[in-house]
Short mmCIF file of C-alpha atoms in Angstrom, two decimals:
data_model
loop_
_atom_site.label_atom_id
_atom_site.label_comp_id
_atom_site.label_asym_id
_atom_site.label_seq_id
_atom_site.Cartn_x
_atom_site.Cartn_y
_atom_site.Cartn_z
CA MET T 134 0.00 0.00 0.00
CA SER T 135 1.30 3.41 -0.90
CA ASP T 136 1.06 6.19 1.64
CA THR T 137 -0.91 9.23 0.56
CA THR T 138 -0.49 12.62 2.18
CA ASN T 139 -3.35 15.08 2.23
CA ILE T 140 -2.05 18.55 1.44
CA MET T 141 -4.24 21.54 2.11
CA THR T 142 -5.05 23.48 -1.03
CA ARG T 143 -3.97 27.07 -0.57
CA SER T 144 -6.58 29.66 -1.43
CA SER T 145 -5.78 32.75 -3.46
CA GLU T 146 -7.68 36.02 -3.56
CA ARG T 147 -9.27 37.09 -6.81
CA ALA T 148 -11.53 39.98 -7.71
CA GLY T 149 -15.23 39.39 -7.21
CA SER T 150 -18.06 40.97 -9.17
CA ALA T 151 -20.66 43.18 -7.52
CA TYR T 152 -23.17 45.66 -8.86
CA ASN T 153 -23.17 49.33 -8.01
CA GLY T 154 -25.39 49.62 -4.96
CA TYR T 155 -26.81 53.03 -5.84
CA VAL T 156 -27.95 51.84 -9.26
CA MET T 157 -29.49 48.73 -7.73
CA LEU T 158 -31.18 50.88 -5.10
CA ALA T 159 -32.90 52.79 -7.88
CA VAL T 160 -33.88 49.50 -9.52
CA LEU T 161 -35.29 48.25 -6.23
CA ALA T 162 -37.31 51.46 -5.89
CA VAL T 163 -38.78 50.88 -9.35
CA VAL T 164 -39.56 47.25 -8.49
CA THR T 165 -41.20 48.33 -5.24
CA ALA T 166 -43.33 50.87 -7.09
CA ALA T 167 -44.32 48.19 -9.61
CA VAL T 168 -45.26 45.79 -6.80
CA LEU T 169 -47.40 48.47 -5.17
CA PHE T 170 -49.06 49.18 -8.52
CA VAL T 171 -49.83 45.49 -9.00
CA ILE T 172 -51.16 45.17 -5.45
CA LEU T 173 -53.39 48.22 -5.80
CA GLY T 174 -54.67 46.94 -9.13
CA ALA T 175 -55.47 43.55 -7.67
CA VAL T 176 -57.61 44.80 -4.77
CA PRO T 177 -60.73 42.61 -4.82
CA GLU T 178 -64.16 44.13 -4.94
CA SER T 179 -66.57 43.89 -2.06
CA GLY T 180 -68.34 40.91 -3.55
CA ALA T 181 -65.18 39.00 -4.45
CA THR T 182 -65.03 35.29 -3.89
CA LYS T 183 -62.73 33.61 -1.38
CA PRO T 184 -60.22 32.43 -4.04
CA GLU T 185 -59.94 36.02 -5.31
CA LYS T 186 -59.25 37.27 -1.79
CA LEU T 187 -56.62 34.57 -1.24
CA ALA T 188 -55.00 35.50 -4.56
CA PHE T 189 -54.82 39.12 -3.40
CA VAL T 190 -53.19 38.13 -0.10
CA GLY T 191 -50.73 35.95 -2.01
CA THR T 192 -49.88 38.86 -4.31
CA ILE T 193 -49.13 41.06 -1.31
CA ALA T 194 -46.96 38.37 0.33
CA LEU T 195 -45.08 37.71 -2.94
CA GLY T 196 -44.45 41.43 -3.44
CA ILE T 197 -43.10 41.83 0.09
CA ILE T 198 -40.85 38.78 -0.34
CA VAL T 199 -39.46 40.13 -3.63
CA VAL T 200 -38.64 43.51 -2.07
CA LEU T 201 -37.09 41.94 1.05
CA ILE T 202 -34.96 39.51 -0.95
CA GLY T 203 -33.74 42.35 -3.15
CA SER T 204 -32.82 44.37 -0.05
CA ILE T 205 -30.68 41.54 1.37
CA GLY T 206 -28.16 41.92 -1.42
CA PHE T 207 -27.01 45.40 -0.33
CA PHE T 208 -23.82 45.86 1.70
CA MET T 209 -21.40 48.70 2.40
CA ILE T 210 -17.62 48.57 1.91
CA GLN T 211 -15.61 50.98 4.06
CA PRO T 212 -12.11 52.21 3.10
CA ASN T 213 -9.50 49.46 3.64
CA GLN T 214 -12.19 46.81 3.93
CA ALA T 215 -12.98 43.78 1.78
CA ALA T 216 -15.93 41.43 1.41
CA VAL T 217 -15.37 37.75 0.64
CA ILE T 218 -18.23 36.39 -1.48
CA THR T 219 -19.27 32.73 -1.47
CA LEU T 220 -22.06 30.95 -3.34
CA PHE T 221 -23.24 27.65 -1.88
CA GLY T 222 -19.83 27.11 -0.29
CA GLU T 223 -17.83 28.10 -3.38
CA TYR T 224 -15.51 31.10 -3.31
CA ARG T 225 -16.65 33.64 -5.88
CA GLY T 226 -14.13 36.43 -5.31
CA THR T 227 -13.40 39.39 -3.05
CA VAL T 228 -14.96 42.83 -3.43
CA ARG T 229 -12.73 45.75 -2.42
CA ASP T 230 -14.56 48.64 -4.12
CA GLU T 231 -15.64 51.24 -1.57
CA GLY T 232 -19.24 52.35 -1.18
CA LEU T 233 -22.64 50.69 -1.49
CA GLN T 234 -22.54 47.37 -3.36
CA TRP T 235 -25.10 44.73 -4.32
CA VAL T 236 -24.83 41.02 -5.05
CA TRP T 237 -27.44 38.34 -5.52
CA PRO T 238 -29.21 37.67 -2.22
CA TRP T 239 -28.22 33.99 -2.10
CA MET T 240 -24.54 34.94 -2.02
CA ILE T 241 -22.93 35.07 1.44
CA LYS T 242 -20.80 38.11 2.27
CA LYS T 243 -18.05 38.04 4.92
CA LYS T 244 -16.32 41.33 5.61
CA VAL T 245 -12.59 41.38 6.37
CA SER T 246 -10.62 44.40 7.57
CA VAL T 247 -7.43 44.95 5.60
CA ARG T 248 -6.34 47.83 7.83
CA ALA T 249 -3.14 47.67 9.87
CA HIS T 250 -3.60 45.95 13.24
CA ASN T 251 -1.42 46.58 16.26
CA ILE T 252 -0.88 43.89 18.91
CA HIS T 253 1.15 44.15 22.09
CA SER T 254 1.85 40.62 23.29
CA GLU T 255 1.77 39.41 26.85
CA LYS T 256 5.02 38.85 28.72
CA VAL T 257 6.38 35.40 27.89
CA LYS T 258 8.91 33.53 30.02
CA ILE T 259 11.46 31.68 27.90
CA ASN T 260 15.04 30.40 28.13
CA ASP T 261 17.68 32.25 26.15
CA LEU T 262 20.53 30.59 24.28
CA ARG T 263 22.44 29.94 27.52
CA GLY T 264 19.40 28.58 29.31
CA ASN T 265 18.77 31.64 31.48
CA PRO T 266 15.06 32.27 32.15
CA ILE T 267 14.01 35.66 30.80
CA GLU T 268 10.79 37.57 30.22
CA VAL T 269 10.07 39.10 26.81
CA ALA T 270 7.19 40.88 25.10
CA CYS T 271 6.82 42.43 21.67
CA ASN T 272 4.73 44.77 19.58
CA VAL T 273 3.58 43.64 16.13
CA VAL T 274 1.91 45.58 13.31
CA TRP T 275 0.18 43.26 10.84
CA ARG T 276 -2.47 43.36 8.12
CA VAL T 277 -4.39 40.99 5.86
CA SER T 278 -2.90 40.83 2.38
CA ASP T 279 -4.93 37.89 1.01
CA SER T 280 -8.52 37.83 2.24
CA ALA T 281 -9.22 34.38 0.77
CA GLN T 282 -6.39 32.78 2.73
CA ALA T 283 -7.39 34.60 5.92
CA VAL T 284 -11.00 33.36 5.69
CA PHE T 285 -10.62 29.86 4.19
CA ASP T 286 -7.14 28.57 5.10
CA VAL T 287 -7.28 29.10 8.88
CA ASP T 288 -10.17 28.76 11.31
CA ASP T 289 -9.82 32.16 13.04
CA TYR T 290 -7.10 34.31 11.54
CA LYS T 291 -6.99 36.79 14.46
CA GLU T 292 -6.51 34.04 17.03
CA PHE T 293 -4.00 32.41 14.68
CA VAL T 294 -1.97 35.63 14.64
CA ASN T 295 -1.93 35.83 18.45
CA ILE T 296 -0.71 32.26 18.84
CA GLN T 297 1.97 32.58 16.14
CA ILE T 298 3.29 35.80 17.68
CA GLU T 299 3.95 33.99 20.95
CA ALA T 300 5.52 31.02 19.13
CA GLY T 301 7.74 33.26 17.01
CA LEU T 302 8.80 35.26 20.06
CA ARG T 303 9.86 32.05 21.81
CA THR T 304 11.80 30.88 18.77
CA VAL T 305 13.75 34.11 18.27
CA GLY T 306 14.35 34.59 22.00
CA ALA T 307 15.93 31.15 22.27
CA ARG T 308 18.41 31.84 19.44
CA HIS T 309 20.45 34.45 21.28
CA PRO T 310 21.77 35.08 24.79
CA TYR T 311 20.27 37.86 26.88
CA ASP T 312 23.63 39.59 27.23
CA ASP T 313 27.23 39.08 26.14
CA MET T 314 29.03 37.49 29.11
CA SER T 315 32.16 36.66 27.12
CA ASP T 316 34.69 38.54 25.06
CA GLU T 317 33.09 37.37 21.84
CA ASP T 318 31.21 39.91 19.77
CA GLU T 319 27.91 38.05 19.32
CA THR T 320 24.30 38.99 18.75
CA THR T 321 22.42 39.48 22.01
CA LEU T 322 18.81 40.25 22.83
CA ARG T 323 19.78 43.31 24.85
CA GLY T 324 22.53 44.75 22.67
CA SER T 325 21.39 43.91 19.12
CA ALA T 326 17.85 45.27 18.95
CA ASP T 327 17.85 45.94 15.20
CA ILE T 328 19.03 42.43 14.34
CA VAL T 329 16.65 40.72 16.76
CA ASN T 330 13.67 42.79 15.58
CA ALA T 331 14.44 41.97 11.95
CA GLU T 332 14.66 38.26 12.80
CA LEU T 333 11.36 38.43 14.65
CA ARG T 334 9.63 40.11 11.72
CA GLU T 335 11.01 37.54 9.28
CA GLU T 336 10.03 34.65 11.57
CA LEU T 337 6.47 35.93 11.92
CA ASN T 338 6.08 36.49 8.18
CA GLU T 339 7.13 32.89 7.54
CA ARG T 340 4.62 31.63 10.10
CA LEU T 341 1.71 33.82 9.00
CA ILE T 342 2.03 33.50 5.23
CA VAL T 343 -0.34 30.51 5.34
CA ALA T 344 -3.07 32.85 6.61
CA GLY T 345 -2.41 35.60 4.08
CA ILE T 346 -1.02 37.88 6.80
CA ILE T 347 1.91 40.30 6.37
CA VAL T 348 3.86 41.69 9.32
CA ASP T 349 4.99 45.24 8.61
CA GLU T 350 6.77 45.87 11.91
CA ALA T 351 7.85 43.81 14.92
CA GLY T 352 10.03 44.68 17.89
CA LEU T 353 10.74 43.76 21.49
CA THR T 354 9.08 46.04 24.03
CA HIS T 355 10.05 44.23 27.23
CA LEU T 356 13.21 42.32 28.06
CA ALA T 357 14.31 41.31 31.54
CA TYR T 358 15.68 38.41 33.52
CA ALA T 359 13.07 36.31 35.27
CA PRO T 360 12.54 37.39 38.91
CA GLU T 361 14.13 34.21 40.32
CA ILE T 362 17.54 35.02 38.82
CA ALA T 363 17.34 38.79 38.38
CA GLY T 364 19.35 39.54 41.55
CA ALA T 365 22.13 37.09 40.74
CA MET T 366 22.43 38.27 37.13
CA LEU T 367 22.52 41.91 38.28
CA ARG T 368 25.47 41.16 40.55
CA ARG T 369 27.14 39.34 37.67
CA GLN T 370 26.68 42.34 35.40
CA GLN T 371 28.10 44.62 38.08
CA ALA T 372 31.12 42.33 38.47
CA ASP T 373 31.67 42.31 34.70
CA ALA T 374 31.49 46.09 34.66
CA VAL T 375 34.06 46.36 37.46
CA ILE T 376 36.41 43.93 35.70
CA ALA T 377 36.09 45.82 32.41
CA ALA T 378 36.81 49.11 34.17
CA ARG T 379 39.84 47.67 35.96
CA LYS T 380 41.15 46.25 32.71
CA LYS T 381 40.92 49.62 31.01
CA VAL T 382 42.64 51.33 33.95
CA VAL T 383 45.51 48.82 33.92
CA ILE T 384 46.00 49.13 30.16
CA GLY T 385 46.10 52.90 30.48
CA ALA T 386 48.50 52.76 33.43
CA VAL T 387 50.89 50.48 31.55
CA GLY T 388 51.01 52.97 28.69
CA MET T 389 51.66 55.87 31.05
CA VAL T 390 54.48 54.00 32.83
CA GLU T 391 56.05 53.09 29.50
CA ASP T 392 55.94 56.72 28.37
CA ALA T 393 57.41 57.91 31.68
CA LEU T 394 60.35 55.48 31.56
CA SER T 395 61.02 56.29 27.92
CA LYS T 396 60.99 60.02 28.69
CA LEU T 397 63.35 59.66 31.67
CA SER T 398 65.75 57.57 29.64
CA SER T 399 65.70 59.73 26.49
CA ASP T 400 66.20 63.00 28.41
CA GLY T 401 69.00 61.52 30.53
CA ILE T 402 67.34 62.59 33.74
CA VAL T 403 68.22 59.41 35.57
CA GLU T 404 69.94 56.16 34.74
CA LEU T 405 67.91 53.15 35.88
CA ASP T 406 69.19 49.65 36.12
CA ASP T 407 66.78 46.72 36.01
CA GLU T 408 66.15 46.70 39.75
CA ARG T 409 65.43 50.44 39.95
CA ARG T 410 63.30 50.22 36.83
CA ALA T 411 61.25 47.40 38.37
CA ALA T 412 60.81 49.40 41.60
CA MET T 413 59.67 52.50 39.70
CA VAL T 414 57.25 50.47 37.60
CA SER T 415 55.79 48.96 40.77
CA ASN T 416 55.41 52.35 42.44
CA LEU T 417 53.87 53.97 39.38
CA MET T 418 51.41 51.12 38.88
CA ILE T 419 50.33 51.35 42.52
CA VAL T 420 49.79 55.09 42.20
CA LEU T 421 47.91 54.88 38.91
CA CYS T 422 45.79 51.79 39.63
CA GLY T 423 45.05 52.27 43.32
CA ASP T 424 41.58 53.22 44.51
CA ARG T 425 43.00 55.61 47.13
CA GLU T 426 45.41 58.50 46.92
CA ALA T 427 49.05 57.49 47.25
CA GLN T 428 50.85 58.36 50.52
CA PRO T 429 54.40 59.64 49.85
CA VAL T 430 57.24 57.89 51.68
CA VAL T 431 60.60 59.59 52.16
CA ASN T 432 63.39 57.12 51.47
CA ALA T 433 66.62 58.20 53.21
CA GLY T 434 68.59 55.25 52.01
CA THR T 435 68.95 53.37 48.77
CA LEU T 436 67.47 50.31 47.26
CA TYR T 437 70.60 48.41 48.18
CA GLN T 438 70.74 49.32 51.90
#
């Protein structure tokens, strides 16, 4: 037996046909006037038989039904709105023309907003690339680009968008660390906002294309360590900052000491052997790298006594 895989047929929007509603409104007015004329002409006389009276009642009922059925076909299209038309379960096109429109009464009309929608997601707790629990949230601007896909290819396209935003946020958040704890220059959630936002937008577009949805803008609006590790990670960040500051101070001090020794030697101010040079380097490094002001010490002797 060969395995068969059922693949969902993807819908595609196409233009639907509708009549100008104002013209059809005039036609309906003419039909209504004609129905009234027929009804008034069919009024039975006082001595009419029962079948004649029933025929008159039937004429009135038929006229009312005709007018009501004709009225059902009217619908209004607002700017940036579309109406998906179906006939007995078959897709017959999408109407995007603004204003009053009319279709045959037995056609079903489902309106879809193609305006831009803005969603601010709830805070989601995920693990970053290094496994640290973090909280993230995002803001997404999306719109319907294909009304047929939005209506026929997913059950509820608005709920589908909400679920896929959370899934995409989890996927992108797990690709990168919260912060750079090493010397490597890597993409981080905190320090590479433009890159992360572009990845999130691309991820959401890939997920929502099945529903005919386009994401115009996506970006993180909240990013923080989870409360259970926030204190520890804050101390770690403070320690990293202190180490980085110390490193910069030491590098600067080494350069200053090197310049000082070179200047003393080139100007012939003092001749330093290796031991005196080492002692001066030690003293200068203590002065330049110390957290407190240096206390001068008067040396009455020499390094050798």
